[in-house]
Amino acid sequence: MARSNYRPPKIPEMTIRRLSVYTRCLVQLEEDGVKTVSSTELAERFSLNSAQVRKDLAYFGEFGVRGIGYYVSGLKAELKRILGLDREWAVALVGFGNLGSALFHYKGFGRQGFRIAVVIDDDPGKIGREVDGVPIVSSRDMAREIKARAVQIAIVAVPPEAAQIVTEQLVAAGIKAVLNFAPTRLRVARDIRLKNVDLSIELETLSFYLAKGGR
């Protein structure tokens, strides 16, 4: 039997990011009691681009019904499945300083199915404590805790000088995806998914537009 040369299309990262936006919009529609919606109605209500909505969804299949549009609850469920949000993800949080503590207490993670299962910090005053039932352990116990709790995602919220070695330890412990809040660029193997969130850069982008507008 001849092998097919078909290769599924590469999904643009911006499309994946927009799926999260669409999912939130559908959640809002469902809460408002809306049963069906067209791409045009979705775009008008949430300031989206209807053509872009249709193009993004077309990567994953045909979800619309002619003459009806999209069933809100059904499309929401499909997008959650595509995004992996139809299950709970255990997350390791590394660093429990001011930023790490704020991230830990952010309720949005839990609402989307991301549960911080363990906190890792080398401050002797924090090791051995629990925060809302979640244990704080030292980096020495990182590999054991990550394996025991089946953690695949880690949030890095440590000082920049520690971020690279912490990330290497996480990968060695079995972590497959890292969300980095440390203001430094990390190096990881190609099979590790890495996202950098640099809050200073985001503020500098805003200040650029404000400064530009003031000239």
mmCIF file with all atom_site columns, C-alpha atoms in Angstrom:
data_model
loop_
_atom_site.group_PDB
_atom_site.id
_atom_site.type_symbol
_atom_site.label_atom_id
_atom_site.label_alt_id
_atom_site.label_comp_id
_atom_site.label_asym_id
_atom_site.label_entity_id
_atom_site.label_seq_id
_atom_site.pdbx_PDB_ins_code
_atom_site.Cartn_x
_atom_site.Cartn_y
_atom_site.Cartn_z
_atom_site.occupancy
_atom_site.B_iso_or_equiv
_atom_site.pdbx_formal_charge
_atom_site.auth_seq_id
_atom_site.auth_comp_id
_atom_site.auth_asym_id
_atom_site.auth_atom_id
_atom_site.pdbx_PDB_model_num
ATOM 1   C CA . MET A 1 1   ? 0.000   0.000  0.000  1.00 0.00 ? 1   MET A CA 1
ATOM 2   C CA . ALA A 1 2   ? 1.498   3.335  -1.102 1.00 0.00 ? 2   ALA A CA 1
ATOM 3   C CA . ARG A 1 3   ? 2.147   5.896  1.565  1.00 0.00 ? 3   ARG A CA 1
ATOM 4   C CA . SER A 1 4   ? 0.227   9.135  1.332  1.00 0.00 ? 4   SER A CA 1
ATOM 5   C CA . ASN A 1 5   ? 2.265   12.307 0.825  1.00 0.00 ? 5   ASN A CA 1
ATOM 6   C CA . TYR A 1 6   ? -0.383  14.338 2.656  1.00 0.00 ? 6   TYR A CA 1
ATOM 7   C CA . ARG A 1 7   ? 0.909   16.493 5.456  1.00 0.00 ? 7   ARG A CA 1
ATOM 8   C CA . PRO A 1 8   ? -1.531  18.337 7.705  1.00 0.00 ? 8   PRO A CA 1
ATOM 9   C CA . PRO A 1 9   ? -1.168  22.115 7.432  1.00 0.00 ? 9   PRO A CA 1
ATOM 10  C CA . LYS A 1 10  ? 1.037   23.837 9.977  1.00 0.00 ? 10  LYS A CA 1
ATOM 11  C CA . ILE A 1 11  ? -1.185  25.822 12.293 1.00 0.00 ? 11  ILE A CA 1
ATOM 12  C CA . PRO A 1 12  ? 0.026   29.438 12.717 1.00 0.00 ? 12  PRO A CA 1
ATOM 13  C CA . GLU A 1 13  ? 0.691   30.311 16.332 1.00 0.00 ? 13  GLU A CA 1
ATOM 14  C CA . MET A 1 14  ? -1.489  33.410 16.074 1.00 0.00 ? 14  MET A CA 1
ATOM 15  C CA . THR A 1 15  ? -4.388  31.165 15.052 1.00 0.00 ? 15  THR A CA 1
ATOM 16  C CA . ILE A 1 16  ? -3.915  29.114 18.215 1.00 0.00 ? 16  ILE A CA 1
ATOM 17  C CA . ARG A 1 17  ? -3.829  32.308 20.290 1.00 0.00 ? 17  ARG A CA 1
ATOM 18  C CA . ARG A 1 18  ? -7.042  33.500 18.638 1.00 0.00 ? 18  ARG A CA 1
ATOM 19  C CA . LEU A 1 19  ? -8.753  30.192 19.477 1.00 0.00 ? 19  LEU A CA 1
ATOM 20  C CA . SER A 1 20  ? -8.380  31.162 23.129 1.00 0.00 ? 20  SER A CA 1
ATOM 21  C CA . VAL A 1 21  ? -10.067 34.496 22.368 1.00 0.00 ? 21  VAL A CA 1
ATOM 22  C CA . TYR A 1 22  ? -12.898 32.766 20.508 1.00 0.00 ? 22  TYR A CA 1
ATOM 23  C CA . THR A 1 23  ? -13.380 30.350 23.399 1.00 0.00 ? 23  THR A CA 1
ATOM 24  C CA . ARG A 1 24  ? -13.735 33.206 25.876 1.00 0.00 ? 24  ARG A CA 1
ATOM 25  C CA . CYS A 1 25  ? -16.224 34.920 23.571 1.00 0.00 ? 25  CYS A CA 1
ATOM 26  C CA . LEU A 1 26  ? -18.279 31.726 23.328 1.00 0.00 ? 26  LEU A CA 1
ATOM 27  C CA . VAL A 1 27  ? -18.258 31.340 27.109 1.00 0.00 ? 27  VAL A CA 1
ATOM 28  C CA . GLN A 1 28  ? -19.682 34.861 27.371 1.00 0.00 ? 28  GLN A CA 1
ATOM 29  C CA . LEU A 1 29  ? -22.346 34.114 24.761 1.00 0.00 ? 29  LEU A CA 1
ATOM 30  C CA . GLU A 1 30  ? -23.327 30.926 26.572 1.00 0.00 ? 30  GLU A CA 1
ATOM 31  C CA . GLU A 1 31  ? -23.626 32.822 29.864 1.00 0.00 ? 31  GLU A CA 1
ATOM 32  C CA . ASP A 1 32  ? -25.874 35.322 28.067 1.00 0.00 ? 32  ASP A CA 1
ATOM 33  C CA . GLY A 1 33  ? -28.145 32.500 26.934 1.00 0.00 ? 33  GLY A CA 1
ATOM 34  C CA . VAL A 1 34  ? -27.219 32.691 23.237 1.00 0.00 ? 34  VAL A CA 1
ATOM 35  C CA . LYS A 1 35  ? -27.673 29.321 21.501 1.00 0.00 ? 35  LYS A CA 1
ATOM 36  C CA . THR A 1 36  ? -26.366 29.999 17.992 1.00 0.00 ? 36  THR A CA 1
ATOM 37  C CA . VAL A 1 37  ? -24.142 32.642 16.434 1.00 0.00 ? 37  VAL A CA 1
ATOM 38  C CA . SER A 1 38  ? -22.796 33.417 12.971 1.00 0.00 ? 38  SER A CA 1
ATOM 39  C CA . SER A 1 39  ? -19.198 34.416 12.345 1.00 0.00 ? 39  SER A CA 1
ATOM 40  C CA . THR A 1 40  ? -20.445 37.916 11.478 1.00 0.00 ? 40  THR A CA 1
ATOM 41  C CA . GLU A 1 41  ? -22.411 38.223 14.730 1.00 0.00 ? 41  GLU A CA 1
ATOM 42  C CA . LEU A 1 42  ? -19.445 36.899 16.691 1.00 0.00 ? 42  LEU A CA 1
ATOM 43  C CA . ALA A 1 43  ? -17.167 39.427 15.016 1.00 0.00 ? 43  ALA A CA 1
ATOM 44  C CA . GLU A 1 44  ? -19.524 42.372 15.536 1.00 0.00 ? 44  GLU A CA 1
ATOM 45  C CA . ARG A 1 45  ? -20.133 41.631 19.198 1.00 0.00 ? 45  ARG A CA 1
ATOM 46  C CA . PHE A 1 46  ? -16.496 41.127 20.170 1.00 0.00 ? 46  PHE A CA 1
ATOM 47  C CA . SER A 1 47  ? -14.693 43.350 17.627 1.00 0.00 ? 47  SER A CA 1
ATOM 48  C CA . LEU A 1 48  ? -13.284 40.381 15.726 1.00 0.00 ? 48  LEU A CA 1
ATOM 49  C CA . ASN A 1 49  ? -12.724 39.788 12.019 1.00 0.00 ? 49  ASN A CA 1
ATOM 50  C CA . SER A 1 50  ? -15.389 37.435 10.654 1.00 0.00 ? 50  SER A CA 1
ATOM 51  C CA . ALA A 1 51  ? -13.223 36.270 7.736  1.00 0.00 ? 51  ALA A CA 1
ATOM 52  C CA . GLN A 1 52  ? -10.372 35.552 10.150 1.00 0.00 ? 52  GLN A CA 1
ATOM 53  C CA . VAL A 1 53  ? -12.698 33.589 12.422 1.00 0.00 ? 53  VAL A CA 1
ATOM 54  C CA . ARG A 1 54  ? -13.814 31.385 9.521  1.00 0.00 ? 54  ARG A CA 1
ATOM 55  C CA . LYS A 1 55  ? -10.243 30.912 8.301  1.00 0.00 ? 55  LYS A CA 1
ATOM 56  C CA . ASP A 1 56  ? -8.953  29.977 11.762 1.00 0.00 ? 56  ASP A CA 1
ATOM 57  C CA . LEU A 1 57  ? -11.714 27.461 12.398 1.00 0.00 ? 57  LEU A CA 1
ATOM 58  C CA . ALA A 1 58  ? -11.263 25.907 8.945  1.00 0.00 ? 58  ALA A CA 1
ATOM 59  C CA . TYR A 1 59  ? -7.868  24.533 10.042 1.00 0.00 ? 59  TYR A CA 1
ATOM 60  C CA . PHE A 1 60  ? -9.709  22.166 12.375 1.00 0.00 ? 60  PHE A CA 1
ATOM 61  C CA . GLY A 1 61  ? -12.844 21.205 10.494 1.00 0.00 ? 61  GLY A CA 1
ATOM 62  C CA . GLU A 1 62  ? -16.323 22.351 9.545  1.00 0.00 ? 62  GLU A CA 1
ATOM 63  C CA . PHE A 1 63  ? -18.198 23.615 12.587 1.00 0.00 ? 63  PHE A CA 1
ATOM 64  C CA . GLY A 1 64  ? -20.895 25.785 11.058 1.00 0.00 ? 64  GLY A CA 1
ATOM 65  C CA . VAL A 1 65  ? -24.382 24.762 9.942  1.00 0.00 ? 65  VAL A CA 1
ATOM 66  C CA . ARG A 1 66  ? -25.794 26.405 6.831  1.00 0.00 ? 66  ARG A CA 1
ATOM 67  C CA . GLY A 1 67  ? -28.549 28.857 7.705  1.00 0.00 ? 67  GLY A CA 1
ATOM 68  C CA . ILE A 1 68  ? -27.810 28.612 11.436 1.00 0.00 ? 68  ILE A CA 1
ATOM 69  C CA . GLY A 1 69  ? -24.171 29.438 12.027 1.00 0.00 ? 69  GLY A CA 1
ATOM 70  C CA . TYR A 1 70  ? -22.427 27.859 15.000 1.00 0.00 ? 70  TYR A CA 1
ATOM 71  C CA . TYR A 1 71  ? -24.016 26.166 17.978 1.00 0.00 ? 71  TYR A CA 1
ATOM 72  C CA . VAL A 1 72  ? -22.382 28.091 20.826 1.00 0.00 ? 72  VAL A CA 1
ATOM 73  C CA . SER A 1 73  ? -22.060 25.268 23.357 1.00 0.00 ? 73  SER A CA 1
ATOM 74  C CA . GLY A 1 74  ? -20.911 22.765 20.734 1.00 0.00 ? 74  GLY A CA 1
ATOM 75  C CA . LEU A 1 75  ? -18.263 25.057 19.254 1.00 0.00 ? 75  LEU A CA 1
ATOM 76  C CA . LYS A 1 76  ? -17.036 26.026 22.716 1.00 0.00 ? 76  LYS A CA 1
ATOM 77  C CA . ALA A 1 77  ? -16.623 22.343 23.602 1.00 0.00 ? 77  ALA A CA 1
ATOM 78  C CA . GLU A 1 78  ? -14.765 21.643 20.349 1.00 0.00 ? 78  GLU A CA 1
ATOM 79  C CA . LEU A 1 79  ? -12.372 24.561 20.832 1.00 0.00 ? 79  LEU A CA 1
ATOM 80  C CA . LYS A 1 80  ? -11.696 23.518 24.428 1.00 0.00 ? 80  LYS A CA 1
ATOM 81  C CA . ARG A 1 81  ? -10.884 20.018 23.200 1.00 0.00 ? 81  ARG A CA 1
ATOM 82  C CA . ILE A 1 82  ? -8.550  21.395 20.513 1.00 0.00 ? 82  ILE A CA 1
ATOM 83  C CA . LEU A 1 83  ? -6.800  23.615 23.075 1.00 0.00 ? 83  LEU A CA 1
ATOM 84  C CA . GLY A 1 84  ? -6.484  20.737 25.542 1.00 0.00 ? 84  GLY A CA 1
ATOM 85  C CA . LEU A 1 85  ? -8.813  22.447 27.992 1.00 0.00 ? 85  LEU A CA 1
ATOM 86  C CA . ASP A 1 86  ? -11.136 19.467 28.302 1.00 0.00 ? 86  ASP A CA 1
ATOM 87  C CA . ARG A 1 87  ? -8.892  18.119 31.067 1.00 0.00 ? 87  ARG A CA 1
ATOM 88  C CA . GLU A 1 88  ? -6.965  19.441 34.037 1.00 0.00 ? 88  GLU A CA 1
ATOM 89  C CA . TRP A 1 89  ? -3.248  20.223 33.774 1.00 0.00 ? 89  TRP A CA 1
ATOM 90  C CA . ALA A 1 90  ? -0.988  19.997 36.812 1.00 0.00 ? 90  ALA A CA 1
ATOM 91  C CA . VAL A 1 91  ? 1.515   22.865 36.898 1.00 0.00 ? 91  VAL A CA 1
ATOM 92  C CA . ALA A 1 92  ? 4.733   23.467 38.853 1.00 0.00 ? 92  ALA A CA 1
ATOM 93  C CA . LEU A 1 93  ? 5.428   27.036 39.966 1.00 0.00 ? 93  LEU A CA 1
ATOM 94  C CA . VAL A 1 94  ? 9.111   27.782 40.483 1.00 0.00 ? 94  VAL A CA 1
ATOM 95  C CA . GLY A 1 95  ? 9.772   30.844 42.625 1.00 0.00 ? 95  GLY A CA 1
ATOM 96  C CA . PHE A 1 96  ? 7.478   32.086 45.374 1.00 0.00 ? 96  PHE A CA 1
ATOM 97  C CA . GLY A 1 97  ? 8.544   35.696 45.701 1.00 0.00 ? 97  GLY A CA 1
ATOM 98  C CA . ASN A 1 98  ? 6.240   38.628 45.004 1.00 0.00 ? 98  ASN A CA 1
ATOM 99  C CA . LEU A 1 99  ? 5.574   37.649 41.387 1.00 0.00 ? 99  LEU A CA 1
ATOM 100 C CA . GLY A 1 100 ? 5.317   33.933 42.094 1.00 0.00 ? 100 GLY A CA 1
ATOM 101 C CA . SER A 1 101 ? 2.863   34.545 44.929 1.00 0.00 ? 101 SER A CA 1
ATOM 102 C CA . ALA A 1 102 ? 0.729   36.769 42.691 1.00 0.00 ? 102 ALA A CA 1
ATOM 103 C CA . LEU A 1 103 ? 0.690   34.109 39.961 1.00 0.00 ? 103 LEU A CA 1
ATOM 104 C CA . PHE A 1 104 ? -0.209  31.420 42.483 1.00 0.00 ? 104 PHE A CA 1
ATOM 105 C CA . HIS A 1 105 ? -3.238  33.377 43.648 1.00 0.00 ? 105 HIS A CA 1
ATOM 106 C CA . TYR A 1 106 ? -4.431  34.261 40.149 1.00 0.00 ? 106 TYR A CA 1
ATOM 107 C CA . LYS A 1 107 ? -7.827  32.571 39.838 1.00 0.00 ? 107 LYS A CA 1
ATOM 108 C CA . GLY A 1 108 ? -7.818  32.529 36.031 1.00 0.00 ? 108 GLY A CA 1
ATOM 109 C CA . PHE A 1 109 ? -5.496  29.519 35.890 1.00 0.00 ? 109 PHE A CA 1
ATOM 110 C CA . GLY A 1 110 ? -7.918  27.322 37.780 1.00 0.00 ? 110 GLY A CA 1
ATOM 111 C CA . ARG A 1 111 ? -10.904 28.441 35.742 1.00 0.00 ? 111 ARG A CA 1
ATOM 112 C CA . GLN A 1 112 ? -9.136  27.308 32.581 1.00 0.00 ? 112 GLN A CA 1
ATOM 113 C CA . GLY A 1 113 ? -8.082  23.959 34.007 1.00 0.00 ? 113 GLY A CA 1
ATOM 114 C CA . PHE A 1 114 ? -4.518  24.731 35.115 1.00 0.00 ? 114 PHE A CA 1
ATOM 115 C CA . ARG A 1 115 ? -3.907  23.627 38.702 1.00 0.00 ? 115 ARG A CA 1
ATOM 116 C CA . ILE A 1 116 ? -0.696  24.562 40.483 1.00 0.00 ? 116 ILE A CA 1
ATOM 117 C CA . ALA A 1 117 ? 0.187   21.236 42.085 1.00 0.00 ? 117 ALA A CA 1
ATOM 118 C CA . VAL A 1 118 ? 3.552   22.115 43.628 1.00 0.00 ? 118 VAL A CA 1
ATOM 119 C CA . VAL A 1 119 ? 5.597   25.223 44.394 1.00 0.00 ? 119 VAL A CA 1
ATOM 120 C CA . ILE A 1 120 ? 9.387   25.058 44.206 1.00 0.00 ? 120 ILE A CA 1
ATOM 121 C CA . ASP A 1 121 ? 11.513  27.547 46.131 1.00 0.00 ? 121 ASP A CA 1
ATOM 122 C CA . ASP A 1 122 ? 14.875  27.316 47.899 1.00 0.00 ? 122 ASP A CA 1
ATOM 123 C CA . ASP A 1 123 ? 14.080  29.811 50.665 1.00 0.00 ? 123 ASP A CA 1
ATOM 124 C CA . PRO A 1 124 ? 14.519  27.814 53.921 1.00 0.00 ? 124 PRO A CA 1
ATOM 125 C CA . GLY A 1 125 ? 11.725  29.863 55.475 1.00 0.00 ? 125 GLY A CA 1
ATOM 126 C CA . LYS A 1 126 ? 9.262   28.620 52.848 1.00 0.00 ? 126 LYS A CA 1
ATOM 127 C CA . ILE A 1 127 ? 10.305  24.998 52.285 1.00 0.00 ? 127 ILE A CA 1
ATOM 128 C CA . GLY A 1 128 ? 7.989   22.552 54.012 1.00 0.00 ? 128 GLY A CA 1
ATOM 129 C CA . ARG A 1 129 ? 5.084   24.983 54.215 1.00 0.00 ? 129 ARG A CA 1
ATOM 130 C CA . GLU A 1 130 ? 1.797   24.646 52.351 1.00 0.00 ? 130 GLU A CA 1
ATOM 131 C CA . VAL A 1 131 ? -0.105  27.414 50.593 1.00 0.00 ? 131 VAL A CA 1
ATOM 132 C CA . ASP A 1 132 ? -3.805  26.685 50.161 1.00 0.00 ? 132 ASP A CA 1
ATOM 133 C CA . GLY A 1 133 ? -2.961  22.997 50.448 1.00 0.00 ? 133 GLY A CA 1
ATOM 134 C CA . VAL A 1 134 ? -0.145  23.128 47.882 1.00 0.00 ? 134 VAL A CA 1
ATOM 135 C CA . PRO A 1 135 ? 3.287   22.099 49.195 1.00 0.00 ? 135 PRO A CA 1
ATOM 136 C CA . ILE A 1 136 ? 6.406   24.240 48.838 1.00 0.00 ? 136 ILE A CA 1
ATOM 137 C CA . VAL A 1 137 ? 9.455   22.051 48.199 1.00 0.00 ? 137 VAL A CA 1
ATOM 138 C CA . SER A 1 138 ? 13.123  22.693 47.472 1.00 0.00 ? 138 SER A CA 1
ATOM 139 C CA . SER A 1 139 ? 14.697  22.324 44.029 1.00 0.00 ? 139 SER A CA 1
ATOM 140 C CA . ARG A 1 140 ? 16.501  19.302 45.455 1.00 0.00 ? 140 ARG A CA 1
ATOM 141 C CA . ASP A 1 141 ? 13.141  17.494 45.487 1.00 0.00 ? 141 ASP A CA 1
ATOM 142 C CA . MET A 1 142 ? 11.979  18.933 42.142 1.00 0.00 ? 142 MET A CA 1
ATOM 143 C CA . ALA A 1 143 ? 12.357  15.791 40.014 1.00 0.00 ? 143 ALA A CA 1
ATOM 144 C CA . ARG A 1 144 ? 10.621  13.552 42.537 1.00 0.00 ? 144 ARG A CA 1
ATOM 145 C CA . GLU A 1 145 ? 7.684   15.926 43.016 1.00 0.00 ? 145 GLU A CA 1
ATOM 146 C CA . ILE A 1 146 ? 7.189   16.554 39.294 1.00 0.00 ? 146 ILE A CA 1
ATOM 147 C CA . LYS A 1 147 ? 7.156   12.847 38.541 1.00 0.00 ? 147 LYS A CA 1
ATOM 148 C CA . ALA A 1 148 ? 4.870   12.005 41.476 1.00 0.00 ? 148 ALA A CA 1
ATOM 149 C CA . ARG A 1 149 ? 2.343   14.653 40.466 1.00 0.00 ? 149 ARG A CA 1
ATOM 150 C CA . ALA A 1 150 ? 2.522   13.993 36.694 1.00 0.00 ? 150 ALA A CA 1
ATOM 151 C CA . VAL A 1 151 ? 3.411   17.629 35.999 1.00 0.00 ? 151 VAL A CA 1
ATOM 152 C CA . GLN A 1 152 ? 4.211   18.591 32.390 1.00 0.00 ? 152 GLN A CA 1
ATOM 153 C CA . ILE A 1 153 ? 3.987   22.399 32.565 1.00 0.00 ? 153 ILE A CA 1
ATOM 154 C CA . ALA A 1 154 ? 6.088   24.755 34.673 1.00 0.00 ? 154 ALA A CA 1
ATOM 155 C CA . ILE A 1 155 ? 5.891   28.470 35.395 1.00 0.00 ? 155 ILE A CA 1
ATOM 156 C CA . VAL A 1 156 ? 9.280   30.097 36.027 1.00 0.00 ? 156 VAL A CA 1
ATOM 157 C CA . ALA A 1 157 ? 9.166   33.185 38.256 1.00 0.00 ? 157 ALA A CA 1
ATOM 158 C CA . VAL A 1 158 ? 12.729  33.386 39.559 1.00 0.00 ? 158 VAL A CA 1
ATOM 159 C CA . PRO A 1 159 ? 15.409  36.099 39.221 1.00 0.00 ? 159 PRO A CA 1
ATOM 160 C CA . PRO A 1 160 ? 16.939  36.239 35.707 1.00 0.00 ? 160 PRO A CA 1
ATOM 161 C CA . GLU A 1 161 ? 20.321  34.905 36.815 1.00 0.00 ? 161 GLU A CA 1
ATOM 162 C CA . ALA A 1 162 ? 18.691  31.692 38.072 1.00 0.00 ? 162 ALA A CA 1
ATOM 163 C CA . ALA A 1 163 ? 16.192  31.139 35.250 1.00 0.00 ? 163 ALA A CA 1
ATOM 164 C CA . GLN A 1 164 ? 18.380  29.155 32.832 1.00 0.00 ? 164 GLN A CA 1
ATOM 165 C CA . ILE A 1 165 ? 19.631  26.596 35.337 1.00 0.00 ? 165 ILE A CA 1
ATOM 166 C CA . VAL A 1 166 ? 16.141  26.237 36.838 1.00 0.00 ? 166 VAL A CA 1
ATOM 167 C CA . THR A 1 167 ? 14.718  25.577 33.385 1.00 0.00 ? 167 THR A CA 1
ATOM 168 C CA . GLU A 1 168 ? 17.384  22.963 32.672 1.00 0.00 ? 168 GLU A CA 1
ATOM 169 C CA . GLN A 1 169 ? 16.513  21.241 35.944 1.00 0.00 ? 169 GLN A CA 1
ATOM 170 C CA . LEU A 1 170 ? 12.820  21.306 35.034 1.00 0.00 ? 170 LEU A CA 1
ATOM 171 C CA . VAL A 1 171 ? 13.436  19.762 31.624 1.00 0.00 ? 171 VAL A CA 1
ATOM 172 C CA . ALA A 1 172 ? 15.647  17.085 33.157 1.00 0.00 ? 172 ALA A CA 1
ATOM 173 C CA . ALA A 1 173 ? 12.803  16.337 35.579 1.00 0.00 ? 173 ALA A CA 1
ATOM 174 C CA . GLY A 1 174 ? 10.374  15.732 32.703 1.00 0.00 ? 174 GLY A CA 1
ATOM 175 C CA . ILE A 1 175 ? 8.756   19.120 32.093 1.00 0.00 ? 175 ILE A CA 1
ATOM 176 C CA . LYS A 1 176 ? 7.608   19.542 28.472 1.00 0.00 ? 176 LYS A CA 1
ATOM 177 C CA . ALA A 1 177 ? 6.417   23.169 28.474 1.00 0.00 ? 177 ALA A CA 1
ATOM 178 C CA . VAL A 1 178 ? 7.680   26.291 30.248 1.00 0.00 ? 178 VAL A CA 1
ATOM 179 C CA . LEU A 1 179 ? 6.042   29.676 30.785 1.00 0.00 ? 179 LEU A CA 1
ATOM 180 C CA . ASN A 1 180 ? 8.892   32.014 31.665 1.00 0.00 ? 180 ASN A CA 1
ATOM 181 C CA . PHE A 1 181 ? 8.262   35.242 33.567 1.00 0.00 ? 181 PHE A CA 1
ATOM 182 C CA . ALA A 1 182 ? 11.947  35.902 34.282 1.00 0.00 ? 182 ALA A CA 1
ATOM 183 C CA . PRO A 1 183 ? 13.199  38.890 32.233 1.00 0.00 ? 183 PRO A CA 1
ATOM 184 C CA . THR A 1 184 ? 15.731  36.860 30.278 1.00 0.00 ? 184 THR A CA 1
ATOM 185 C CA . ARG A 1 185 ? 15.738  34.677 27.191 1.00 0.00 ? 185 ARG A CA 1
ATOM 186 C CA . LEU A 1 186 ? 16.090  30.973 27.860 1.00 0.00 ? 186 LEU A CA 1
ATOM 187 C CA . ARG A 1 187 ? 17.635  28.212 25.759 1.00 0.00 ? 187 ARG A CA 1
ATOM 188 C CA . VAL A 1 188 ? 15.768  24.924 25.527 1.00 0.00 ? 188 VAL A CA 1
ATOM 189 C CA . ALA A 1 189 ? 15.757  21.884 23.241 1.00 0.00 ? 189 ALA A CA 1
ATOM 190 C CA . ARG A 1 190 ? 13.520  22.049 20.177 1.00 0.00 ? 190 ARG A CA 1
ATOM 191 C CA . ASP A 1 191 ? 11.046  19.555 21.622 1.00 0.00 ? 191 ASP A CA 1
ATOM 192 C CA . ILE A 1 192 ? 10.347  21.788 24.652 1.00 0.00 ? 192 ILE A CA 1
ATOM 193 C CA . ARG A 1 193 ? 7.631   24.407 24.298 1.00 0.00 ? 193 ARG A CA 1
ATOM 194 C CA . LEU A 1 194 ? 8.752   27.749 25.733 1.00 0.00 ? 194 LEU A CA 1
ATOM 195 C CA . LYS A 1 195 ? 6.793   30.984 26.165 1.00 0.00 ? 195 LYS A CA 1
ATOM 196 C CA . ASN A 1 196 ? 8.374   34.168 27.481 1.00 0.00 ? 196 ASN A CA 1
ATOM 197 C CA . VAL A 1 197 ? 6.339   36.830 29.260 1.00 0.00 ? 197 VAL A CA 1
ATOM 198 C CA . ASP A 1 198 ? 8.432   39.945 29.850 1.00 0.00 ? 198 ASP A CA 1
ATOM 199 C CA . LEU A 1 199 ? 6.257   42.502 31.616 1.00 0.00 ? 199 LEU A CA 1
ATOM 200 C CA . SER A 1 200 ? 8.827   45.271 31.150 1.00 0.00 ? 200 SER A CA 1
ATOM 201 C CA . ILE A 1 201 ? 8.761   44.821 27.380 1.00 0.00 ? 201 ILE A CA 1
ATOM 202 C CA . GLU A 1 202 ? 4.971   45.044 27.388 1.00 0.00 ? 202 GLU A CA 1
ATOM 203 C CA . LEU A 1 203 ? 5.124   48.313 29.331 1.00 0.00 ? 203 LEU A CA 1
ATOM 204 C CA . GLU A 1 204 ? 7.855   49.667 27.058 1.00 0.00 ? 204 GLU A CA 1
ATOM 205 C CA . THR A 1 205 ? 5.634   48.931 24.062 1.00 0.00 ? 205 THR A CA 1
ATOM 206 C CA . LEU A 1 206 ? 2.873   50.980 25.644 1.00 0.00 ? 206 LEU A CA 1
ATOM 207 C CA . SER A 1 207 ? 5.239   53.817 26.508 1.00 0.00 ? 207 SER A CA 1
ATOM 208 C CA . PHE A 1 208 ? 6.441   53.870 22.893 1.00 0.00 ? 208 PHE A CA 1
ATOM 209 C CA . TYR A 1 209 ? 2.930   54.517 21.592 1.00 0.00 ? 209 TYR A CA 1
ATOM 210 C CA . LEU A 1 210 ? 2.243   57.109 24.270 1.00 0.00 ? 210 LEU A CA 1
ATOM 211 C CA . ALA A 1 211 ? 5.513   58.909 23.542 1.00 0.00 ? 211 ALA A CA 1
ATOM 212 C CA . LYS A 1 212 ? 4.860   58.737 19.812 1.00 0.00 ? 212 LYS A CA 1
ATOM 213 C CA . GLY A 1 213 ? 1.383   60.191 20.269 1.00 0.00 ? 213 GLY A CA 1
ATOM 214 C CA . GLY A 1 214 ? 2.753   63.043 22.353 1.00 0.00 ? 214 GLY A CA 1
ATOM 215 C CA . ARG A 1 215 ? 5.175   64.247 19.658 1.00 0.00 ? 215 ARG A CA 1
#
